[in-house]
Amino acid sequence: MHAIQPETSGEPWTLPVPAQRSAAPTEGFAVVDVETTGLGRSDRVISAGVYQLDTEGEVTDHWYTLVNPERDPGPVWIHGLTDELLAGAPTFPEIADEFAERLRGRVLVAHNALFDWNMISREFSRAGRNAPVDQRLCTMVLSRDLRLPLPNGKLSSLAAYFGVQQRQAHNALDDARVLAEAFRPSLHLARSGGVPLPLQNCVAVTDLGDDEPVSAARSSWTGSSYRQAKKRPPCPYPNPGRWEDGKPLVQGMRVAFTGDTATDRELLEDRAVEAGLHIATSVSRLTSLLVTNEPGSWSGKARKAREVGTPVVGEDAFLQLLREVAPHPGA
């Protein structure tokens, strides 16, 4: 294990104390990784690995299963799970009871936890159930809060920092093992340094995206982004400036999005355009607002927002703001 090293800024280094952090869990953790057919709303889980940890981060049990998605398995070159391997696997409704017991009463821990939570929650919703998870913890956010000097947000970088060996990347069980081994020292560092755990409440996802064509989901893996930007007409209003906390959005404000969202991204953007907002494809000093559920991520937009001081809100807060968008002062 490596000790936490301060960033070489020349200024005294102190551990940050993030706002809106919840109390420590009482039932322990479920460290989870899922492999999927793609990254979209209609994509399916094809394997799941869970490591159960006690409140001190010690492993108490682990579990792994393949899942038959009853559709094309997606990027086989990434996860290695072919039609033949998945043909005899149980479907998600058939493993839902066991999966639920592995999660029940625990904090779900994952690397980019919002993505894993959304995929898992959608599968439970399709099975007519709710995933028994109240809180999640993203190890990407925890690494940021601990100021670990990582080159990027990849699981491999976190594993290398703590000396954890990856044996089979993109295998759900091995990725869950690697994360469990890296989470344990992260948990101890957080507690010894007085850094609150970045716990987030989990809301069941009901937007299943089942009307999306399968071919679109498969093609989503061919580029650097899983969704092509939709061409939209120019915003008719000039930019009135940055959004200010406690005030409404104003027509013409430039709004950018990054990261996974419970609501389909295109639907969010459509609603923003209908309200008279401008959809920004990048973040700059002119951006009025960044919408993201993971403000501490290493995405280019999130990093730029922190650099230039762009205001940031979560998806739920943005949906509330959309209800009352003020008219442009020049309208």
XYZ file of N, CA, C and O in Angstrom, residues 23-31 50-60 102-109 132-137 183 187 191 197 199:
156
model
N -23.909 9.063 6.686
C -23.247 8.329 7.748
C -22.746 6.987 7.232
O -23.162 6.489 6.190
N -21.847 6.386 7.977
C -21.273 5.098 7.596
C -22.345 4.017 7.635
O -23.292 4.066 8.406
N -22.227 2.989 6.790
C -23.218 1.920 6.750
C -23.120 1.022 7.990
O -22.097 0.970 8.655
N -24.193 0.297 8.271
C -24.205 -0.603 9.424
C -24.149 -2.061 9.014
O -23.825 -2.919 9.830
N -24.474 -2.379 7.764
C -24.539 -3.772 7.327
C -23.374 -4.171 6.421
O -23.365 -5.287 5.907
N -22.443 -3.296 6.188
C -21.331 -3.640 5.327
C -21.564 -3.224 3.889
O -22.450 -2.420 3.577
N -20.759 -3.781 2.998
C -20.726 -3.331 1.610
C -20.918 -4.509 0.660
O -20.571 -5.653 0.980
N -21.441 -4.219 -0.521
C -21.501 -5.171 -1.624
C -20.735 -4.549 -2.781
O -21.226 -3.607 -3.420
N -19.518 -5.024 -3.020
C -18.700 -4.507 -4.113
C -19.121 -5.229 -5.387
O -19.073 -6.462 -5.459
N -20.146 -10.127 -7.255
C -20.393 -9.418 -6.001
C -19.445 -9.936 -4.935
O -19.373 -11.153 -4.707
N -18.726 -9.042 -4.289
C -17.930 -9.367 -3.104
C -18.601 -8.703 -1.915
O -18.764 -7.480 -1.890
N -19.000 -9.498 -0.938
C -19.589 -8.952 0.279
C -18.478 -8.657 1.281
O -17.619 -9.499 1.546
N -18.499 -7.435 1.825
C -17.505 -6.986 2.795
C -18.208 -6.581 4.076
O -19.345 -6.081 4.043
N -17.531 -6.802 5.207
C -18.098 -6.309 6.456
C -17.811 -4.811 6.587
O -17.262 -4.189 5.670
N -18.176 -4.221 7.703
C -18.037 -2.766 7.857
C -16.583 -2.313 7.891
O -16.303 -1.131 7.720
N -15.654 -3.246 8.118
C -14.230 -2.901 8.112
C -13.582 -3.136 6.760
O -12.376 -2.941 6.596
N -14.376 -3.605 5.792
C -13.841 -3.836 4.457
C -13.262 -5.216 4.246
O -12.637 -5.468 3.207
N -13.471 -6.131 5.173
C -12.957 -7.495 5.035
C -13.966 -8.350 4.267
O -15.175 -8.285 4.516
N -13.462 -9.177 3.356
C -14.319 -10.018 2.530
C -14.951 -11.123 3.366
O -14.270 -11.822 4.119
N -16.263 -11.278 3.232
C -16.983 -12.347 3.930
C -17.547 -13.382 2.965
O -17.808 -14.525 3.368
N -27.591 -10.859 -2.090
C -26.197 -10.412 -2.013
C -26.103 -8.905 -1.774
O -25.094 -8.422 -1.261
N -27.146 -8.176 -2.153
C -27.135 -6.721 -2.027
C -27.858 -6.210 -0.791
O -27.552 -5.124 -0.300
N -28.797 -6.983 -0.277
C -29.737 -6.496 0.727
C -29.040 -5.948 1.978
O -28.195 -6.590 2.574
N -29.434 -4.711 2.342
C -28.934 -4.101 3.561
C -27.519 -3.581 3.476
O -26.950 -3.168 4.480
N -26.932 -3.580 2.278
C -25.534 -3.168 2.122
C -25.431 -1.943 1.216
O -26.321 -1.668 0.420
N -24.324 -1.247 1.347
C -24.016 -0.160 0.420
C -23.402 -0.776 -0.832
O -22.455 -1.557 -0.757
N -23.958 -0.436 -1.977
C -23.409 -0.914 -3.244
C -22.167 -0.085 -3.569
O -22.234 1.143 -3.632
N -21.046 -0.759 -3.765
C -19.782 -0.102 -4.100
C -19.392 -0.508 -5.511
O -19.389 -1.699 -5.845
N -32.809 -4.134 -3.770
C -32.824 -3.773 -2.343
C -31.583 -3.004 -1.918
O -30.813 -3.425 -1.057
N -31.372 -1.828 -2.531
C -30.200 -1.003 -2.252
C -30.678 0.415 -1.954
O -31.433 0.993 -2.731
N -30.251 0.957 -0.845
C -30.611 2.326 -0.488
C -29.515 3.325 -0.813
O -29.789 4.490 -1.100
N -28.246 2.877 -0.755
C -27.131 3.793 -0.977
C -26.066 3.133 -1.832
O -25.894 1.908 -1.827
N -25.334 3.964 -2.545
C -24.204 3.491 -3.334
C -22.988 4.350 -3.030
O -23.117 5.476 -2.542
N -21.823 3.831 -3.355
C -20.562 4.547 -3.156
C -19.714 4.341 -4.395
O -19.465 3.208 -4.802
N -10.696 -1.135 -2.419
C -11.614 -0.371 -1.577
C -11.239 -0.474 -0.102
O -11.384 0.496 0.647
N -11.035 2.678 2.254
C -11.941 2.841 3.393
C -11.168 3.206 4.652
O -11.545 4.117 5.397
N -11.290 6.781 6.838
C -11.620 6.840 8.261
C -10.487 7.449 9.075
O -10.725 8.257 9.982
N -17.468 9.181 3.838
C -17.678 8.353 2.659
C -18.684 9.038 1.727
O -19.711 9.546 2.180
N -21.394 8.691 0.092
C -22.580 7.871 -0.120
C -23.661 8.669 -0.847
O -23.902 9.831 -0.540
